[in-house]
């Protein structure tokens, strides 16, 4: 029950923060465009940040998948194969 309440709370907080995050996209775009017109390099930093944020979900899912796979293989090795007691 506690996990359910915590999950609902986290989802609620994400939904509250999401509109503010979406509202910032046009501001970043205008800021980068004006910076590039003046000869700045803010666009390169913004692109690197976007790639970093894009890589994190894949990294997290991959890590969780690897841990799940490793634990599953280890748990299968703890039990004897089916029919093992019938061989003797």
PDB file of N, CA and C in Angstrom:
ATOM      1  N   UNK A   1       0.825  -1.185   0.000  1.00  0.00           N
ATOM      2  CA  UNK A   1       0.000   0.000   0.000  1.00  0.00           C
ATOM      3  C   UNK A   1       0.871   1.251   0.000  1.00  0.00           C
ATOM      4  N   UNK A   2       1.981   1.162   0.716  1.00  0.00           N
ATOM      5  CA  UNK A   2       2.872   2.315   0.803  1.00  0.00           C
ATOM      6  C   UNK A   2       3.490   2.629  -0.557  1.00  0.00           C
ATOM      7  N   UNK A   3       3.840   1.585  -1.326  1.00  0.00           N
ATOM      8  CA  UNK A   3       4.404   1.793  -2.658  1.00  0.00           C
ATOM      9  C   UNK A   3       3.386   2.448  -3.580  1.00  0.00           C
ATOM     10  N   UNK A   4       2.129   2.071  -3.446  1.00  0.00           N
ATOM     11  CA  UNK A   4       1.075   2.656  -4.275  1.00  0.00           C
ATOM     12  C   UNK A   4       0.922   4.143  -3.977  1.00  0.00           C
ATOM     13  N   UNK A   5       0.909   4.503  -2.718  1.00  0.00           N
ATOM     14  CA  UNK A   5       0.786   5.910  -2.340  1.00  0.00           C
ATOM     15  C   UNK A   5       1.997   6.693  -2.826  1.00  0.00           C
ATOM     16  N   UNK A   6       3.178   6.125  -2.674  1.00  0.00           N
ATOM     17  CA  UNK A   6       4.390   6.795  -3.140  1.00  0.00           C
ATOM     18  C   UNK A   6       4.379   6.959  -4.654  1.00  0.00           C
ATOM     19  N   UNK A   7       3.939   5.948  -5.375  1.00  0.00           N
ATOM     20  CA  UNK A   7       3.862   6.030  -6.838  1.00  0.00           C
ATOM     21  C   UNK A   7       2.881   7.106  -7.282  1.00  0.00           C
ATOM     22  N   UNK A   8       1.739   7.174  -6.636  1.00  0.00           N
ATOM     23  CA  UNK A   8       0.747   8.197  -6.976  1.00  0.00           C
ATOM     24  C   UNK A   8       1.292   9.585  -6.672  1.00  0.00           C
ATOM     25  N   UNK A   9       1.995   9.742  -5.573  1.00  0.00           N
ATOM     26  CA  UNK A   9       2.583  11.032  -5.214  1.00  0.00           C
ATOM     27  C   UNK A   9       3.627  11.467  -6.231  1.00  0.00           C
ATOM     28  N   UNK A  10       4.495  10.554  -6.645  1.00  0.00           N
ATOM     29  CA  UNK A  10       5.519  10.876  -7.643  1.00  0.00           C
ATOM     30  C   UNK A  10       4.870  11.245  -8.971  1.00  0.00           C
ATOM     31  N   UNK A  11       3.869  10.502  -9.389  1.00  0.00           N
ATOM     32  CA  UNK A  11       3.158  10.810 -10.631  1.00  0.00           C
ATOM     33  C   UNK A  11       2.503  12.186 -10.555  1.00  0.00           C
ATOM     34  N   UNK A  12       1.901  12.502  -9.434  1.00  0.00           N
ATOM     35  CA  UNK A  12       1.270  13.804  -9.247  1.00  0.00           C
ATOM     36  C   UNK A  12       2.301  14.929  -9.336  1.00  0.00           C
ATOM     37  N   UNK A  13       3.453  14.751  -8.701  1.00  0.00           N
ATOM     38  CA  UNK A  13       4.500  15.775  -8.760  1.00  0.00           C
ATOM     39  C   UNK A  13       5.029  15.962 -10.177  1.00  0.00           C
ATOM     40  N   UNK A  14       5.174  14.875 -10.913  1.00  0.00           N
ATOM     41  CA  UNK A  14       5.633  14.972 -12.304  1.00  0.00           C
ATOM     42  C   UNK A  14       4.623  15.742 -13.137  1.00  0.00           C
ATOM     43  N   UNK A  15       3.341  15.465 -12.934  1.00  0.00           N
ATOM     44  CA  UNK A  15       2.307  16.161 -13.695  1.00  0.00           C
ATOM     45  C   UNK A  15       2.244  17.645 -13.354  1.00  0.00           C
ATOM     46  N   UNK A  16       2.577  18.005 -12.131  1.00  0.00           N
ATOM     47  CA  UNK A  16       2.597  19.413 -11.746  1.00  0.00           C
ATOM     48  C   UNK A  16       3.786  20.124 -12.388  1.00  0.00           C
ATOM     49  N   UNK A  17       4.943  19.479 -12.439  1.00  0.00           N
ATOM     50  CA  UNK A  17       6.165  20.093 -12.952  1.00  0.00           C
ATOM     51  C   UNK A  17       6.191  20.120 -14.472  1.00  0.00           C
ATOM     52  N   UNK A  18       5.548  19.180 -15.135  1.00  0.00           N
ATOM     53  CA  UNK A  18       5.613  19.048 -16.588  1.00  0.00           C
ATOM     54  C   UNK A  18       5.237  20.314 -17.356  1.00  0.00           C
ATOM     55  N   UNK A  19       4.143  21.013 -17.055  1.00  0.00           N
ATOM     56  CA  UNK A  19       3.824  22.221 -17.837  1.00  0.00           C
ATOM     57  C   UNK A  19       4.902  23.292 -17.757  1.00  0.00           C
ATOM     58  N   UNK A  20       5.553  23.432 -16.618  1.00  0.00           N
ATOM     59  CA  UNK A  20       6.625  24.413 -16.497  1.00  0.00           C
ATOM     60  C   UNK A  20       7.817  24.028 -17.364  1.00  0.00           C
ATOM     61  N   UNK A  21       8.118  22.754 -17.449  1.00  0.00           N
ATOM     62  CA  UNK A  21       9.241  22.296 -18.269  1.00  0.00           C
ATOM     63  C   UNK A  21       8.952  22.510 -19.745  1.00  0.00           C
ATOM     64  N   UNK A  22       7.731  22.236 -20.181  1.00  0.00           N
ATOM     65  CA  UNK A  22       7.366  22.416 -21.586  1.00  0.00           C
ATOM     66  C   UNK A  22       7.374  23.893 -21.944  1.00  0.00           C
ATOM     67  N   UNK A  23       7.016  24.753 -21.018  1.00  0.00           N
ATOM     68  CA  UNK A  23       6.979  26.189 -21.284  1.00  0.00           C
ATOM     69  C   UNK A  23       8.374  26.757 -21.509  1.00  0.00           C
ATOM     70  N   UNK A  24       9.396  26.087 -21.035  1.00  0.00           N
ATOM     71  CA  UNK A  24      10.753  26.608 -21.161  1.00  0.00           C
ATOM     72  C   UNK A  24      11.371  26.329 -22.521  1.00  0.00           C
ATOM     73  N   UNK A  25      10.847  25.396 -23.279  1.00  0.00           N
ATOM     74  CA  UNK A  25      11.425  25.058 -24.581  1.00  0.00           C
ATOM     75  C   UNK A  25      11.491  26.250 -25.534  1.00  0.00           C
ATOM     76  N   UNK A  26      10.413  27.025 -25.724  1.00  0.00           N
ATOM     77  CA  UNK A  26      10.517  28.186 -26.612  1.00  0.00           C
ATOM     78  C   UNK A  26      11.520  29.218 -26.112  1.00  0.00           C
ATOM     79  N   UNK A  27      11.639  29.345 -24.806  1.00  0.00           N
ATOM     80  CA  UNK A  27      12.594  30.312 -24.254  1.00  0.00           C
ATOM     81  C   UNK A  27      14.024  29.886 -24.573  1.00  0.00           C
ATOM     82  N   UNK A  28      14.318  28.609 -24.454  1.00  0.00           N
ATOM     83  CA  UNK A  28      15.663  28.124 -24.792  1.00  0.00           C
ATOM     84  C   UNK A  28      15.946  28.341 -26.272  1.00  0.00           C
ATOM     85  N   UNK A  29      14.980  28.057 -27.095  1.00  0.00           N
ATOM     86  CA  UNK A  29      15.166  28.204 -28.541  1.00  0.00           C
ATOM     87  C   UNK A  29      15.463  29.654 -28.899  1.00  0.00           C
ATOM     88  N   UNK A  30      14.689  30.589 -28.350  1.00  0.00           N
ATOM     89  CA  UNK A  30      14.918  32.004 -28.652  1.00  0.00           C
ATOM     90  C   UNK A  30      16.273  32.456 -28.121  1.00  0.00           C
ATOM     91  N   UNK A  31      16.639  31.973 -26.956  1.00  0.00           N
ATOM     92  CA  UNK A  31      17.925  32.345 -26.367  1.00  0.00           C
ATOM     93  C   UNK A  31      19.087  31.834 -27.215  1.00  0.00           C
ATOM     94  N   UNK A  32      19.000  30.593 -27.674  1.00  0.00           N
ATOM     95  CA  UNK A  32      20.067  30.014 -28.499  1.00  0.00           C
ATOM     96  C   UNK A  32      20.144  30.713 -29.849  1.00  0.00           C
ATOM     97  N   UNK A  33      18.999  31.007 -30.459  1.00  0.00           N
ATOM     98  CA  UNK A  33      19.001  31.688 -31.756  1.00  0.00           C
ATOM     99  C   UNK A  33      19.651  33.057 -31.655  1.00  0.00           C
ATOM    100  N   UNK A  34      19.311  33.812 -30.621  1.00  0.00           N
ATOM    101  CA  UNK A  34      19.917  35.140 -30.480  1.00  0.00           C
ATOM    102  C   UNK A  34      21.404  35.027 -30.168  1.00  0.00           C
ATOM    103  N   UNK A  35      21.792  34.005 -29.406  1.00  0.00           N
ATOM    104  CA  UNK A  35      23.206  33.808 -29.088  1.00  0.00           C
ATOM    105  C   UNK A  35      23.992  33.440 -30.334  1.00  0.00           C
ATOM    106  N   UNK A  36      23.441  32.569 -31.173  1.00  0.00           N
ATOM    107  CA  UNK A  36      24.134  32.167 -32.398  1.00  0.00           C
ATOM    108  C   UNK A  36      24.251  33.325 -33.381  1.00  0.00           C
ATOM    109  N   UNK A  37      23.247  34.189 -33.426  1.00  0.00           N
ATOM    110  CA  UNK A  37      23.308  35.350 -34.309  1.00  0.00           C
ATOM    111  C   UNK A  37      24.401  36.313 -33.879  1.00  0.00           C
ATOM    112  N   UNK A  38      24.709  36.325 -32.599  1.00  0.00           N
ATOM    113  CA  UNK A  38      25.758  37.199 -32.080  1.00  0.00           C
ATOM    114  C   UNK A  38      27.122  36.511 -32.082  1.00  0.00           C
ATOM    115  N   UNK A  39      27.187  35.296 -32.609  1.00  0.00           N
ATOM    116  CA  UNK A  39      28.462  34.595 -32.713  1.00  0.00           C
ATOM    117  C   UNK A  39      28.795  33.721 -31.521  1.00  0.00           C
ATOM    118  N   UNK A  40      27.854  33.456 -30.649  1.00  0.00           N
ATOM    119  CA  UNK A  40      28.099  32.628 -29.471  1.00  0.00           C
ATOM    120  C   UNK A  40      28.059  31.140 -29.797  1.00  0.00           C
ATOM    121  N   UNK A  41      28.382  30.336 -28.804  1.00  0.00           N
ATOM    122  CA  UNK A  41      28.398  28.875 -28.988  1.00  0.00           C
ATOM    123  C   UNK A  41      27.446  28.178 -28.016  1.00  0.00           C
ATOM    124  N   UNK A  42      26.386  28.845 -27.623  1.00  0.00           N
ATOM    125  CA  UNK A  42      25.441  28.247 -26.670  1.00  0.00           C
ATOM    126  C   UNK A  42      24.729  27.043 -27.272  1.00  0.00           C
ATOM    127  N   UNK A  43      24.583  27.004 -28.579  1.00  0.00           N
ATOM    128  CA  UNK A  43      23.902  25.888 -29.236  1.00  0.00           C
ATOM    129  C   UNK A  43      24.620  24.571 -29.044  1.00  0.00           C
ATOM    130  N   UNK A  44      25.955  24.603 -29.048  1.00  0.00           N
ATOM    131  CA  UNK A  44      26.724  23.367 -28.856  1.00  0.00           C
ATOM    132  C   UNK A  44      26.495  22.795 -27.458  1.00  0.00           C
ATOM    133  N   UNK A  45      26.484  23.664 -26.478  1.00  0.00           N
ATOM    134  CA  UNK A  45      26.239  23.213 -25.111  1.00  0.00           C
ATOM    135  C   UNK A  45      24.834  22.677 -24.930  1.00  0.00           C
ATOM    136  N   UNK A  46      23.883  23.326 -25.566  1.00  0.00           N
ATOM    137  CA  UNK A  46      22.499  22.869 -25.482  1.00  0.00           C
ATOM    138  C   UNK A  46      22.337  21.513 -26.159  1.00  0.00           C
ATOM    139  N   UNK A  47      22.979  21.326 -27.296  1.00  0.00           N
ATOM    140  CA  UNK A  47      22.917  20.031 -27.983  1.00  0.00           C
ATOM    141  C   UNK A  47      23.535  18.926 -27.136  1.00  0.00           C
ATOM    142  N   UNK A  48      24.649  19.217 -26.483  1.00  0.00           N
ATOM    143  CA  UNK A  48      25.280  18.214 -25.620  1.00  0.00           C
ATOM    144  C   UNK A  48      24.358  17.860 -24.454  1.00  0.00           C
ATOM    145  N   UNK A  49      23.681  18.860 -23.891  1.00  0.00           N
ATOM    146  CA  UNK A  49      22.747  18.609 -22.798  1.00  0.00           C
ATOM    147  C   UNK A  49      21.568  17.756 -23.235  1.00  0.00           C
ATOM    148  N   UNK A  50      21.071  18.025 -24.441  1.00  0.00           N
ATOM    149  CA  UNK A  50      19.950  17.238 -24.963  1.00  0.00           C
ATOM    150  C   UNK A  50      20.370  15.786 -25.160  1.00  0.00           C
ATOM    151  N   UNK A  51      21.550  15.571 -25.718  1.00  0.00           N
ATOM    152  CA  UNK A  51      22.028  14.199 -25.920  1.00  0.00           C
ATOM    153  C   UNK A  51      22.227  13.478 -24.587  1.00  0.00           C
ATOM    154  N   UNK A  52      22.719  14.200 -23.598  1.00  0.00           N
ATOM    155  CA  UNK A  52      22.904  13.618 -22.265  1.00  0.00           C
ATOM    156  C   UNK A  52      21.557  13.196 -21.682  1.00  0.00           C
ATOM    157  N   UNK A  53      20.561  14.078 -21.767  1.00  0.00           N
ATOM    158  CA  UNK A  53      19.239  13.749 -21.227  1.00  0.00           C
ATOM    159  C   UNK A  53      18.579  12.619 -22.010  1.00  0.00           C
ATOM    160  N   UNK A  54      18.863  12.520 -23.292  1.00  0.00           N
ATOM    161  CA  UNK A  54      18.300  11.452 -24.109  1.00  0.00           C
ATOM    162  C   UNK A  54      18.923  10.105 -23.758  1.00  0.00           C
ATOM    163  N   UNK A  55      20.192  10.102 -23.398  1.00  0.00           N
ATOM    164  CA  UNK A  55      20.892   8.851 -23.113  1.00  0.00           C
ATOM    165  C   UNK A  55      20.507   8.264 -21.752  1.00  0.00           C
ATOM    166  N   UNK A  56      20.123   9.090 -20.813  1.00  0.00           N
ATOM    167  CA  UNK A  56      19.863   8.611 -19.462  1.00  0.00           C
ATOM    168  C   UNK A  56      18.735   7.576 -19.374  1.00  0.00           C
ATOM    169  N   UNK A  57      17.583   7.764 -20.012  1.00  0.00           N
ATOM    170  CA  UNK A  57      16.553   6.714 -19.912  1.00  0.00           C
ATOM    171  C   UNK A  57      17.022   5.372 -20.472  1.00  0.00           C
ATOM    172  N   UNK A  58      17.754   5.406 -21.587  1.00  0.00           N
ATOM    173  CA  UNK A  58      18.253   4.153 -22.160  1.00  0.00           C
ATOM    174  C   UNK A  58      19.259   3.492 -21.221  1.00  0.00           C
ATOM    175  N   UNK A  59      20.096   4.295 -20.604  1.00  0.00           N
ATOM    176  CA  UNK A  59      21.074   3.766 -19.662  1.00  0.00           C
ATOM    177  C   UNK A  59      20.382   3.148 -18.444  1.00  0.00           C
ATOM    178  N   UNK A  60      19.372   3.816 -17.924  1.00  0.00           N
ATOM    179  CA  UNK A  60      18.643   3.284 -16.771  1.00  0.00           C
ATOM    180  C   UNK A  60      17.917   1.986 -17.107  1.00  0.00           C
ATOM    181  N   UNK A  61      17.222   1.959 -18.230  1.00  0.00           N
ATOM    182  CA  UNK A  61      16.497   0.748 -18.623  1.00  0.00           C
ATOM    183  C   UNK A  61      17.475  -0.395 -18.879  1.00  0.00           C
ATOM    184  N   UNK A  62      18.590  -0.102 -19.523  1.00  0.00           N
ATOM    185  CA  UNK A  62      19.595  -1.129 -19.772  1.00  0.00           C
ATOM    186  C   UNK A  62      20.180  -1.682 -18.485  1.00  0.00           C
ATOM    187  N   UNK A  63      20.453  -0.813 -17.525  1.00  0.00           N
ATOM    188  CA  UNK A  63      21.003  -1.247 -16.245  1.00  0.00           C
ATOM    189  C   UNK A  63      20.003  -2.108 -15.483  1.00  0.00           C
ATOM    190  N   UNK A  64      18.757  -1.671 -15.446  1.00  0.00           N
ATOM    191  CA  UNK A  64      17.720  -2.452 -14.762  1.00  0.00           C
ATOM    192  C   UNK A  64      17.537  -3.802 -15.449  1.00  0.00           C
ATOM    193  N   UNK A  65      17.550  -3.820 -16.772  1.00  0.00           N
ATOM    194  CA  UNK A  65      17.422  -5.073 -17.511  1.00  0.00           C
ATOM    195  C   UNK A  65      18.579  -6.019 -17.234  1.00  0.00           C
ATOM    196  N   UNK A  66      19.788  -5.484 -17.177  1.00  0.00           N
ATOM    197  CA  UNK A  66      20.958  -6.318 -16.902  1.00  0.00           C
ATOM    198  C   UNK A  66      20.888  -6.908 -15.496  1.00  0.00           C
ATOM    199  N   UNK A  67      20.517  -6.087 -14.519  1.00  0.00           N
ATOM    200  CA  UNK A  67      20.413  -6.571 -13.140  1.00  0.00           C
ATOM    201  C   UNK A  67      19.335  -7.647 -13.038  1.00  0.00           C
ATOM    202  N   UNK A  68      18.199  -7.418 -13.699  1.00  0.00           N
ATOM    203  CA  UNK A  68      17.120  -8.409 -13.697  1.00  0.00           C
ATOM    204  C   UNK A  68      17.597  -9.713 -14.325  1.00  0.00           C
ATOM    205  N   UNK A  69      18.276  -9.637 -15.467  1.00  0.00           N
ATOM    206  CA  UNK A  69      18.776 -10.823 -16.170  1.00  0.00           C
ATOM    207  C   UNK A  69      19.782 -11.579 -15.305  1.00  0.00           C
ATOM    208  N   UNK A  70      20.719 -10.861 -14.703  1.00  0.00           N
ATOM    209  CA  UNK A  70      21.737 -11.490 -13.867  1.00  0.00           C
ATOM    210  C   UNK A  70      21.108 -12.180 -12.660  1.00  0.00           C
ATOM    211  N   UNK A  71      20.147 -11.521 -12.021  1.00  0.00           N
ATOM    212  CA  UNK A  71      19.477 -12.135 -10.871  1.00  0.00           C
ATOM    213  C   UNK A  71      18.655 -13.344 -11.289  1.00  0.00           C
ATOM    214  N   UNK A  72      18.063 -13.294 -12.441  1.00  0.00           N
ATOM    215  CA  UNK A  72      17.260 -14.426 -12.934  1.00  0.00           C
ATOM    216  C   UNK A  72      18.160 -15.633 -13.214  1.00  0.00           C
ATOM    217  N   UNK A  73      19.307 -15.399 -13.841  1.00  0.00           N
ATOM    218  CA  UNK A  73      20.255 -16.487 -14.120  1.00  0.00           C
ATOM    219  C   UNK A  73      20.780 -17.072 -12.810  1.00  0.00           C
ATOM    220  N   UNK A  74      21.120 -16.209 -11.854  1.00  0.00           N
ATOM    221  CA  UNK A  74      21.627 -16.694 -10.566  1.00  0.00           C
ATOM    222  C   UNK A  74      20.572 -17.485  -9.808  1.00  0.00           C
ATOM    223  N   UNK A  75      19.308 -17.068  -9.882  1.00  0.00           N
ATOM    224  CA  UNK A  75      18.261 -17.803  -9.163  1.00  0.00           C
ATOM    225  C   UNK A  75      17.994 -19.154  -9.817  1.00  0.00           C
ATOM    226  N   UNK A  76      18.176 -19.266 -11.120  1.00  0.00           N
ATOM    227  CA  UNK A  76      17.998 -20.552 -11.794  1.00  0.00           C
ATOM    228  C   UNK A  76      19.129 -21.510 -11.443  1.00  0.00           C
ATOM    229  N   UNK A  77      20.305 -20.992 -11.172  1.00  0.00           N
ATOM    230  CA  UNK A  77      21.442 -21.837 -10.808  1.00  0.00           C
ATOM    231  C   UNK A  77      21.327 -22.360  -9.378  1.00  0.00           C
ATOM    232  N   UNK A  78      20.502 -21.730  -8.544  1.00  0.00           N
ATOM    233  CA  UNK A  78      20.331 -22.162  -7.162  1.00  0.00           C
ATOM    234  C   UNK A  78      19.503 -23.437  -7.048  1.00  0.00           C
ATOM    235  N   UNK A  79      18.676 -23.729  -8.025  1.00  0.00           N
ATOM    236  CA  UNK A  79      17.800 -24.891  -7.993  1.00  0.00           C
ATOM    237  C   UNK A  79      18.357 -25.986  -8.892  1.00  0.00           C
ATOM    238  N   UNK A  80      18.241 -27.258  -8.462  1.00  0.00           N
ATOM    239  CA  UNK A  80      18.705 -28.352  -9.332  1.00  0.00           C
ATOM    240  C   UNK A  80      17.787 -28.479 -10.541  1.00  0.00           C
ATOM    241  N   UNK A  81      18.290 -29.010 -11.636  1.00  0.00           N
ATOM    242  CA  UNK A  81      17.452 -29.175 -12.826  1.00  0.00           C
ATOM    243  C   UNK A  81      16.292 -30.133 -12.558  1.00  0.00           C
ATOM    244  N   UNK A  82      15.245 -30.006 -13.316  1.00  0.00           N
ATOM    245  CA  UNK A  82      14.073 -30.868 -13.167  1.00  0.00           C
ATOM    246  C   UNK A  82      14.482 -32.302 -13.484  1.00  0.00           C
ATOM    247  N   UNK A  83      14.077 -33.232 -12.649  1.00  0.00           N
ATOM    248  CA  UNK A  83      14.409 -34.631 -12.852  1.00  0.00           C
ATOM    249  C   UNK A  83      15.770 -35.014 -12.296  1.00  0.00           C
ATOM    250  N   UNK A  84      16.426 -34.119 -11.575  1.00  0.00           N
ATOM    251  CA  UNK A  84      17.752 -34.392 -11.025  1.00  0.00           C
ATOM    252  C   UNK A  84      17.701 -35.526 -10.006  1.00  0.00           C
ATOM    253  N   UNK A  85      16.665 -35.579  -9.177  1.00  0.00           N
ATOM    254  CA  UNK A  85      16.567 -36.622  -8.160  1.00  0.00           C
ATOM    255  C   UNK A  85      16.209 -37.982  -8.763  1.00  0.00           C
ATOM    256  N   UNK A  86      15.726 -38.023  -9.974  1.00  0.00           N
ATOM    257  CA  UNK A  86      15.353 -39.279 -10.613  1.00  0.00           C
ATOM    258  C   UNK A  86      16.559 -39.985 -11.229  1.00  0.00           C
ATOM    259  N   UNK A  87      17.666 -39.292 -11.379  1.00  0.00           N
ATOM    260  CA  UNK A  87      18.844 -39.896 -11.993  1.00  0.00           C
ATOM    261  C   UNK A  87      19.515 -40.899 -11.061  1.00  0.00           C
ATOM    262  N   UNK A  88      19.398 -40.734  -9.752  1.00  0.00           N
ATOM    263  CA  UNK A  88      20.069 -41.630  -8.804  1.00  0.00           C
ATOM    264  C   UNK A  88      19.231 -42.783  -8.470  1.00  0.00           C
TER     265      UNK A  88
END
